Backbone as ProteinMPNN parsed JSONL, in Angstrom:
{"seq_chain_A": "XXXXXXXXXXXXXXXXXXXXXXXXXXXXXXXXXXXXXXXXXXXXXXXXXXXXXXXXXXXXXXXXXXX", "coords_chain_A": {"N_chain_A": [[104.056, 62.593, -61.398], [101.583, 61.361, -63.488], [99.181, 62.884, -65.546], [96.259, 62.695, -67.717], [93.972, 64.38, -69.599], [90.396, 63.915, -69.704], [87.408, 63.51, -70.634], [85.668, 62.446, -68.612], [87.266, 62.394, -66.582], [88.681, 62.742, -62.973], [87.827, 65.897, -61.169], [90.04, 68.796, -62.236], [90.258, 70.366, -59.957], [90.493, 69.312, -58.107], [93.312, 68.823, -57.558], [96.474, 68.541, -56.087], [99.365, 70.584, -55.135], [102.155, 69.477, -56.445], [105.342, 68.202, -57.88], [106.997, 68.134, -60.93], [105.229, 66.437, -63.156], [103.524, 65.038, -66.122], [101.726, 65.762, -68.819], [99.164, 64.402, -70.59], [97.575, 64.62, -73.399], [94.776, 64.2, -75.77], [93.46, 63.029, -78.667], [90.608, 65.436, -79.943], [88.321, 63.909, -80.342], [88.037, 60.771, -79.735], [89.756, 60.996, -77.418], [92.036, 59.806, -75.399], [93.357, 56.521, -75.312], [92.371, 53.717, -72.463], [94.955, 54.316, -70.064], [97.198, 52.403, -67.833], [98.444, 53.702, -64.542], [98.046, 55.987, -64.613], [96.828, 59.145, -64.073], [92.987, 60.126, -64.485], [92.227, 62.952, -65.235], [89.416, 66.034, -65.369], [88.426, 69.326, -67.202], [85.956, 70.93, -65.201], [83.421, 72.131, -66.712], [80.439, 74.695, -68.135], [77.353, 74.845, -69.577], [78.549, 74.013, -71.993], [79.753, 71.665, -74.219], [82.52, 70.206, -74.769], [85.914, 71.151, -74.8], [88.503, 72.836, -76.494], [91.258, 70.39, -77.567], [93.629, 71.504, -77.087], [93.061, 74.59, -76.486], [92.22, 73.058, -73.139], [94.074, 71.913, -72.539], [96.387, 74.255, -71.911], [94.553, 75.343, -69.955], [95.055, 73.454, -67.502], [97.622, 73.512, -67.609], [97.58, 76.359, -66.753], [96.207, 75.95, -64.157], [97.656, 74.248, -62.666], [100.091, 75.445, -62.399], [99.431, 77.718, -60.904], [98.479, 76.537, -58.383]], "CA_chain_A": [[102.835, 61.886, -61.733], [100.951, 61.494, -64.927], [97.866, 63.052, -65.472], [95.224, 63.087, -68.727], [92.754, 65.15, -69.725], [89.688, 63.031, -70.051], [85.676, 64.336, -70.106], [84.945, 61.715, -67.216], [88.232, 61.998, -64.864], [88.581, 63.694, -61.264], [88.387, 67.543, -61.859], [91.229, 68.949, -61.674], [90.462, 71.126, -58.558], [90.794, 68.467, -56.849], [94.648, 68.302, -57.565], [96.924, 69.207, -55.027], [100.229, 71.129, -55.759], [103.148, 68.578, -56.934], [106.398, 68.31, -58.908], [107.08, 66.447, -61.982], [104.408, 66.24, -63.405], [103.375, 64.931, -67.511], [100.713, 65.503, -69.048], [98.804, 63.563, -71.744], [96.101, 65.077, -74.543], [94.395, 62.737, -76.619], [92.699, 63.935, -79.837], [89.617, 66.042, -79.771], [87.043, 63.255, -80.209], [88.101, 59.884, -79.413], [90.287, 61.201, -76.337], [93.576, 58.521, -75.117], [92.99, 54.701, -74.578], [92.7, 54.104, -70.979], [96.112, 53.421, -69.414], [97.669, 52.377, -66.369], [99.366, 54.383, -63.864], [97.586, 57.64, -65.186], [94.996, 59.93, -63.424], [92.435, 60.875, -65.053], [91.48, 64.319, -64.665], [88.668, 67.059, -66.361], [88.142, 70.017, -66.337], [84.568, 71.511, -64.912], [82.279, 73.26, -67.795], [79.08, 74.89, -67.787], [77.005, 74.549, -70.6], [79.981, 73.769, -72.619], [79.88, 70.094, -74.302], [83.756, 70.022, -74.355], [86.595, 72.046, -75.369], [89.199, 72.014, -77.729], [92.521, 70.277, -76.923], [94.729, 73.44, -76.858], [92.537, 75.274, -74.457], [92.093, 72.407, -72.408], [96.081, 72.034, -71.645], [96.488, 75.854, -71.331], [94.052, 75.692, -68.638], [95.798, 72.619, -67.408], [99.481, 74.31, -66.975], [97.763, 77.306, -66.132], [95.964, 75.719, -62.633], [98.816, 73.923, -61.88], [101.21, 76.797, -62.125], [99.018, 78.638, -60.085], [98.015, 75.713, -57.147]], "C_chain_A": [[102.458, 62.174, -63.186], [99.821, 61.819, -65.276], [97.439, 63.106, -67.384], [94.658, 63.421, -69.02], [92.017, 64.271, -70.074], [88.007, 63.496, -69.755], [85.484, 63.545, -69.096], [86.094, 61.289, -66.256], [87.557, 62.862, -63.928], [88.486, 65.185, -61.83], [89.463, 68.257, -60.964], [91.06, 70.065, -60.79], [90.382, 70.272, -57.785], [92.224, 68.297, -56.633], [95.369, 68.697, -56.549], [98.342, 69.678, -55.708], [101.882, 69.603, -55.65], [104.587, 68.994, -57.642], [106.692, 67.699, -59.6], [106.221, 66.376, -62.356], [104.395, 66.425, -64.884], [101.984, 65.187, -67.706], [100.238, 65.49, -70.305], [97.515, 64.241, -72.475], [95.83, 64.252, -75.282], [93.814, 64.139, -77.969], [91.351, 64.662, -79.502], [88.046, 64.914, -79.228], [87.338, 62.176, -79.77], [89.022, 60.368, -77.634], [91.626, 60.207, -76.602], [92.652, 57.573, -74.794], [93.075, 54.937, -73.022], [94.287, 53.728, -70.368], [96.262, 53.616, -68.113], [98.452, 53.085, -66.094], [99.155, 55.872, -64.047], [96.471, 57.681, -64.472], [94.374, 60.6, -64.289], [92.151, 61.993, -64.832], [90.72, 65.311, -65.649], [88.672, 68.382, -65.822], [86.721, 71.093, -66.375], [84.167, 72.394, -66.077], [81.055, 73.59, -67.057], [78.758, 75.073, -69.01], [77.881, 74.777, -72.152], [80.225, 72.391, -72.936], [81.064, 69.774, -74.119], [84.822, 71.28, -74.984], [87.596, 71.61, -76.101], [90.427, 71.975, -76.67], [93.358, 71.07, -76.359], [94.436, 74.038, -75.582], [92.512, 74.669, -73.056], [93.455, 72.211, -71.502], [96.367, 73.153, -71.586], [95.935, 75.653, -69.993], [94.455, 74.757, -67.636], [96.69, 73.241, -66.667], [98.35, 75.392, -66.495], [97.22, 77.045, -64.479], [97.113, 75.228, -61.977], [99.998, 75.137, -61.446], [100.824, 77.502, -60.827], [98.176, 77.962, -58.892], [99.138, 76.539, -55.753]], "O_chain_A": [[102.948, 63.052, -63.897], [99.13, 60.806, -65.39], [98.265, 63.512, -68.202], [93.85, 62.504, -68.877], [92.565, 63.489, -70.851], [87.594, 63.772, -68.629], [84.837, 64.228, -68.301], [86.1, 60.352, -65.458], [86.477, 63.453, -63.939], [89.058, 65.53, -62.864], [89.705, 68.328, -59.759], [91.962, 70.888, -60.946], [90.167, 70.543, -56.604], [92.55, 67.678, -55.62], [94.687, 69.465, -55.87], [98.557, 69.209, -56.826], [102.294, 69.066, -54.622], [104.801, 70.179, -57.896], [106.799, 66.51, -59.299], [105.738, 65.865, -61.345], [104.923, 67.436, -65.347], [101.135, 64.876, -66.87], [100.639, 66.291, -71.15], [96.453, 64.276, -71.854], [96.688, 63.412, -75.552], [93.799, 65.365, -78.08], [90.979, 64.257, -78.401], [87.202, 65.013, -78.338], [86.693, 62.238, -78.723], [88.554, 59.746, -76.68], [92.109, 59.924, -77.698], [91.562, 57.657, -74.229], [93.591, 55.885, -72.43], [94.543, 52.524, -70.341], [95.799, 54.488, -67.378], [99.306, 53.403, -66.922], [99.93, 56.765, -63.703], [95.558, 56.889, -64.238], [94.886, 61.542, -64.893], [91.566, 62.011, -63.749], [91.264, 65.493, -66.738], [88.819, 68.722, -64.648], [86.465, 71.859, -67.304], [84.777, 73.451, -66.234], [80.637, 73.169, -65.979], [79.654, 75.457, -69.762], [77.72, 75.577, -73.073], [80.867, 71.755, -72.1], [81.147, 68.926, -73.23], [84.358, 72.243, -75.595], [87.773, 70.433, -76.414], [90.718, 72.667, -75.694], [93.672, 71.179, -75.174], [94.92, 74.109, -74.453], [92.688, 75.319, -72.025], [93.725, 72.318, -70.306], [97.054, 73.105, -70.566], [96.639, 75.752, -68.988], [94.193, 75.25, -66.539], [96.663, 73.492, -65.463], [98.196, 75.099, -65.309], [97.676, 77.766, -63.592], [97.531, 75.671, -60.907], [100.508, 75.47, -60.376], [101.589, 77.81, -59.914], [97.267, 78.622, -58.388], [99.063, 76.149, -54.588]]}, "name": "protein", "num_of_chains": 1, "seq": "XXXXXXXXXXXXXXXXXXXXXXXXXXXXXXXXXXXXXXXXXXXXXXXXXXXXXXXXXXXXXXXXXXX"}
């Protein structure tokens, strides 16, 4: 599957454990265009407007790794 980091996808504790799996970063501020065949997914803050790309896919691979 294909997932994206996106401030208004699914959060990714909702994911379930998979194989194969890509995944897409957009730039800091504008994010990716929307495309087809991709899940969106975020992931949960607390008073935290967003984070930076980098961290965001670290924490990314690191839930999945560890589903």
């Amino acid at each position: 599957s294909v997932l994206a980091l996106q401030a208004d996808g699914k959060s990714v504790l909702s994911l379930n454990k998979t194989s194969g799996v890509r995944i897409l970063v957009g730039e800091e501020g504008p994010g990716l265009p929307e495309l087809k065949y991709v899940k969106s997914i975020s992931i949960p803050t607390r008073n935290v407007e967003s984070l930076n790309a980098t961290v965001a896919a670290s924490l990314l691979i690191w839930h999945l790794v560890n589903l």
